[in-house]
Amino acid sequence: MILNNKGIGILGTGKYVPEKVLTNHDLEKMVDTNDEWIRTRTGISERRILEDDKATSFMATEAARKAIEDSGLSPEDIDLIIVSTVTPDMAFPSTACLVQDNLGCTNAAAFDLEAACSGFLYGLSMAYGQIFAGLVKNVLLIGAEALTRITDWTDRNTCVLFGDGAGAAVLGEVPEGKGILALNLGADGRGGKYLTQPAGGSLMPATKESVENRMHYIRMEGNEVFKFAVRTMADASMNVLEKANMEISDVDFLVPHQANIRIINSSRKKLKLPKDKVVVNLNKYGNMSSASIPVALDEAVKEGRIDNNDNVILVGFGGGLTWGSCLLKWHK
Ligand code: UT7
């Protein structure tokens, strides 16, 4: 979609990652893998693991609390809460409703969104549309994932990749010409089979067999997802630049989905972007699905790397298959 200049942007950000760290060396004791393979093939050194007695809504709430505080608003000012997750606390009520209650956002409608790792970008687009239409003023958007709860710790192909965490943003009005300048979403359902959690839905409800056959865990054909990601990331980034009549030289920062350093590097090279313009934190957290982009964004802003008037591209891809990108002129 091509956007006019009505100023809608991010007013505040926040993140939460669990304290417990699982290193590559810890994983060496669990499956047939090694630190060197994981670091060179993925770029990941460690990931965070959510405490057993907590769930996604806890991380979402903590990240959201910080984002609301950062925005200068109060919980009552939030009109809509969107939680992007593939690991909700339960099928229903939605995790967004649990967060609404935790935070006391008594004036907010609330729903969950599922677009796998692209969920934060889908959420940005939904938030933009709601605010643009005048239906709401302030939206709390959260990407929160407890992926280690659906990780098969006997499958070395996947268990080294994922981690838990949450990132949040409050969206609302910013001056004209600032904030979200362009958005792009896409999906290719033909590739849905490459990244799945087969059981637990209406197709395959939980049974003794589904549990025994490990059907409730993430299954992935990594090579297929890898090829799709490399194809998509650069194209989706160029798409939003073209919509805003900008060029790659106008980009100050790229905040990509944090799945694999090789995917990030090949996208960066395709785009001819220097290394210091790309935000990378997957060495610390692994792939946190829809939490990856908002956590990376929050860190880059709080570290003072991203500053007012910087042109920032957020870009991601994931299960579905889905992808999304957003061009922001940063203003806070
Ligand atoms: O958020 C979106 C979701 N997912 C992704 O973005 C993931 C996209 N895909 C990837 O990041 C990569 O495809 C992986 C990291 C999953 C795999 O890397 P790869 O370079 O594509 O490895 P591969 O699957 O081609 O496997 C190469 C070898 C295999 O051994 P053989 O068959 O050549 O003997 C694997 O069995 O590496 C082996 N291998 C491992 N070795 C040590 C696979 N996983 C491991 C491991 N430790 N953890």
PDB file of C-alpha atoms in Angstrom, residues 42-157:
ATOM      1  CA  THR A  42      23.243 -19.564  12.177  1.00  0.00           C
ATOM      2  CA  GLY A  43      25.109 -16.794  14.053  1.00  0.00           C
ATOM      3  CA  ILE A  44      23.489 -17.804  17.347  1.00  0.00           C
ATOM      4  CA  SER A  45      25.521 -18.188  20.565  1.00  0.00           C
ATOM      5  CA  GLU A  46      22.770 -18.333  23.180  1.00  0.00           C
ATOM      6  CA  ARG A  47      19.027 -17.956  23.660  1.00  0.00           C
ATOM      7  CA  ARG A  48      16.656 -17.206  26.536  1.00  0.00           C
ATOM      8  CA  ILE A  49      14.282 -19.722  28.102  1.00  0.00           C
ATOM      9  CA  LEU A  50      11.054 -18.747  29.831  1.00  0.00           C
ATOM     10  CA  GLU A  51      10.613 -19.963  33.418  1.00  0.00           C
ATOM     11  CA  ASP A  52       8.361 -23.044  33.722  1.00  0.00           C
ATOM     12  CA  ASP A  53       5.695 -21.284  35.759  1.00  0.00           C
ATOM     13  CA  LYS A  54       5.276 -18.389  33.297  1.00  0.00           C
ATOM     14  CA  ALA A  55       3.705 -18.044  29.857  1.00  0.00           C
ATOM     15  CA  THR A  56       3.687 -15.743  26.836  1.00  0.00           C
ATOM     16  CA  SER A  57       1.303 -13.227  28.427  1.00  0.00           C
ATOM     17  CA  PHE A  58       3.850 -12.574  31.183  1.00  0.00           C
ATOM     18  CA  MET A  59       6.572 -11.562  28.718  1.00  0.00           C
ATOM     19  CA  ALA A  60       4.073  -9.608  26.617  1.00  0.00           C
ATOM     20  CA  THR A  61       2.897  -7.697  29.678  1.00  0.00           C
ATOM     21  CA  GLU A  62       6.426  -6.813  30.811  1.00  0.00           C
ATOM     22  CA  ALA A  63       7.455  -5.578  27.344  1.00  0.00           C
ATOM     23  CA  ALA A  64       4.196  -3.633  26.971  1.00  0.00           C
ATOM     24  CA  ARG A  65       4.536  -1.991  30.365  1.00  0.00           C
ATOM     25  CA  LYS A  66       7.893  -0.555  29.291  1.00  0.00           C
ATOM     26  CA  ALA A  67       6.556   0.548  25.885  1.00  0.00           C
ATOM     27  CA  ILE A  68       3.617   2.392  27.464  1.00  0.00           C
ATOM     28  CA  GLU A  69       5.933   4.074  29.953  1.00  0.00           C
ATOM     29  CA  ASP A  70       8.311   5.025  27.124  1.00  0.00           C
ATOM     30  CA  SER A  71       5.417   6.541  25.144  1.00  0.00           C
ATOM     31  CA  GLY A  72       4.419   8.802  28.026  1.00  0.00           C
ATOM     32  CA  LEU A  73       0.846   7.489  27.850  1.00  0.00           C
ATOM     33  CA  SER A  74      -1.057   5.672  30.566  1.00  0.00           C
ATOM     34  CA  PRO A  75      -2.708   2.238  30.229  1.00  0.00           C
ATOM     35  CA  GLU A  76      -6.142   3.903  29.970  1.00  0.00           C
ATOM     36  CA  ASP A  77      -4.999   5.766  26.821  1.00  0.00           C
ATOM     37  CA  ILE A  78      -4.638   2.522  24.869  1.00  0.00           C
ATOM     38  CA  ASP A  79      -7.610   1.861  22.547  1.00  0.00           C
ATOM     39  CA  LEU A  80      -6.496  -1.410  21.004  1.00  0.00           C
ATOM     40  CA  ILE A  81      -4.083  -4.204  21.958  1.00  0.00           C
ATOM     41  CA  ILE A  82      -2.744  -6.548  19.290  1.00  0.00           C
ATOM     42  CA  VAL A  83      -0.577  -9.487  20.345  1.00  0.00           C
ATOM     43  CA  SER A  84       1.247 -11.297  17.585  1.00  0.00           C
ATOM     44  CA  THR A  85       2.122 -14.814  18.672  1.00  0.00           C
ATOM     45  CA  VAL A  86       2.201 -18.451  17.606  1.00  0.00           C
ATOM     46  CA  THR A  87       2.495 -19.483  21.246  1.00  0.00           C
ATOM     47  CA  PRO A  88      -0.521 -17.952  23.017  1.00  0.00           C
ATOM     48  CA  ASP A  89      -1.049 -18.921  26.656  1.00  0.00           C
ATOM     49  CA  MET A  90      -4.022 -20.984  25.437  1.00  0.00           C
ATOM     50  CA  ALA A  91      -6.350 -21.117  22.425  1.00  0.00           C
ATOM     51  CA  PHE A  92      -8.689 -18.692  24.110  1.00  0.00           C
ATOM     52  CA  PRO A  93      -9.044 -16.228  25.733  1.00  0.00           C
ATOM     53  CA  SER A  94      -6.571 -14.400  23.564  1.00  0.00           C
ATOM     54  CA  THR A  95      -3.223 -13.448  25.047  1.00  0.00           C
ATOM     55  CA  ALA A  96      -4.121  -9.837  24.200  1.00  0.00           C
ATOM     56  CA  CYS A  97      -7.077 -10.039  26.614  1.00  0.00           C
ATOM     57  CA  LEU A  98      -4.795 -11.407  29.346  1.00  0.00           C
ATOM     58  CA  VAL A  99      -2.390  -8.514  28.763  1.00  0.00           C
ATOM     59  CA  GLN A 100      -5.261  -6.020  28.817  1.00  0.00           C
ATOM     60  CA  ASP A 101      -6.231  -7.280  32.250  1.00  0.00           C
ATOM     61  CA  ASN A 102      -2.630  -7.372  33.547  1.00  0.00           C
ATOM     62  CA  LEU A 103      -1.994  -3.768  32.523  1.00  0.00           C
ATOM     63  CA  GLY A 104      -5.373  -2.290  33.335  1.00  0.00           C
ATOM     64  CA  CYS A 105      -5.920  -1.064  29.769  1.00  0.00           C
ATOM     65  CA  THR A 106      -9.612  -0.846  30.531  1.00  0.00           C
ATOM     66  CA  ASN A 107     -10.510   1.139  27.406  1.00  0.00           C
ATOM     67  CA  ALA A 108      -8.804  -1.180  24.971  1.00  0.00           C
ATOM     68  CA  ALA A 109     -10.214  -3.761  22.593  1.00  0.00           C
ATOM     69  CA  ALA A 110      -7.872  -6.732  22.307  1.00  0.00           C
ATOM     70  CA  PHE A 111      -7.110  -9.552  19.903  1.00  0.00           C
ATOM     71  CA  ASP A 112      -4.304 -11.921  18.851  1.00  0.00           C
ATOM     72  CA  LEU A 113      -2.813 -11.987  15.391  1.00  0.00           C
ATOM     73  CA  GLU A 114      -0.990 -14.917  13.818  1.00  0.00           C
ATOM     74  CA  ALA A 115       1.355 -14.379  10.911  1.00  0.00           C
ATOM     75  CA  ALA A 116       4.279 -16.292  12.435  1.00  0.00           C
ATOM     76  CA  CYS A 117       7.580 -14.384  12.298  1.00  0.00           C
ATOM     77  CA  SER A 118       6.034 -11.645  10.115  1.00  0.00           C
ATOM     78  CA  GLY A 119       3.422 -10.959  12.794  1.00  0.00           C
ATOM     79  CA  PHE A 120       4.879  -7.696  14.085  1.00  0.00           C
ATOM     80  CA  LEU A 121       4.821  -6.255  10.557  1.00  0.00           C
ATOM     81  CA  TYR A 122       1.263  -7.457   9.987  1.00  0.00           C
ATOM     82  CA  GLY A 123       0.402  -5.833  13.314  1.00  0.00           C
ATOM     83  CA  LEU A 124       1.993  -2.528  12.310  1.00  0.00           C
ATOM     84  CA  SER A 125      -0.164  -2.513   9.223  1.00  0.00           C
ATOM     85  CA  MET A 126      -3.350  -3.299  11.191  1.00  0.00           C
ATOM     86  CA  ALA A 127      -2.506  -0.599  13.745  1.00  0.00           C
ATOM     87  CA  TYR A 128      -1.801   1.937  11.016  1.00  0.00           C
ATOM     88  CA  GLY A 129      -5.117   1.206   9.318  1.00  0.00           C
ATOM     89  CA  GLN A 130      -7.119   1.491  12.533  1.00  0.00           C
ATOM     90  CA  ILE A 131      -5.525   4.804  13.465  1.00  0.00           C
ATOM     91  CA  PHE A 132      -5.676   6.159   9.910  1.00  0.00           C
ATOM     92  CA  ALA A 133      -9.392   5.364   9.689  1.00  0.00           C
ATOM     93  CA  GLY A 134      -9.971   7.283  12.909  1.00  0.00           C
ATOM     94  CA  LEU A 135     -11.316   4.193  14.643  1.00  0.00           C
ATOM     95  CA  VAL A 136      -8.739   4.373  17.436  1.00  0.00           C
ATOM     96  CA  LYS A 137      -6.058   6.777  18.645  1.00  0.00           C
ATOM     97  CA  ASN A 138      -3.412   4.621  20.335  1.00  0.00           C
ATOM     98  CA  VAL A 139      -2.529   1.003  19.645  1.00  0.00           C
ATOM     99  CA  LEU A 140      -0.342  -1.281  21.762  1.00  0.00           C
ATOM    100  CA  LEU A 141       1.321  -3.816  19.489  1.00  0.00           C
ATOM    101  CA  ILE A 142       3.263  -6.728  20.988  1.00  0.00           C
ATOM    102  CA  GLY A 143       5.235  -9.579  19.465  1.00  0.00           C
ATOM    103  CA  ALA A 144       5.610 -12.262  22.147  1.00  0.00           C
ATOM    104  CA  GLU A 145       6.771 -15.842  21.808  1.00  0.00           C
ATOM    105  CA  ALA A 146       7.535 -18.764  24.089  1.00  0.00           C
ATOM    106  CA  LEU A 147       8.926 -20.804  21.198  1.00  0.00           C
ATOM    107  CA  THR A 148      10.915 -23.089  23.470  1.00  0.00           C
ATOM    108  CA  ARG A 149       7.577 -24.500  24.643  1.00  0.00           C
ATOM    109  CA  ILE A 150       6.985 -25.947  21.162  1.00  0.00           C
ATOM    110  CA  THR A 151      10.621 -26.821  20.449  1.00  0.00           C
ATOM    111  CA  ASP A 152      11.543 -30.465  19.972  1.00  0.00           C
ATOM    112  CA  TRP A 153      14.665 -30.776  22.112  1.00  0.00           C
ATOM    113  CA  THR A 154      15.563 -34.037  20.336  1.00  0.00           C
ATOM    114  CA  ASP A 155      15.659 -32.420  16.863  1.00  0.00           C
ATOM    115  CA  ARG A 156      19.026 -30.769  16.254  1.00  0.00           C
ATOM    116  CA  ASN A 157      17.758 -29.249  13.008  1.00  0.00           C
TER     117      ASN A 157
END
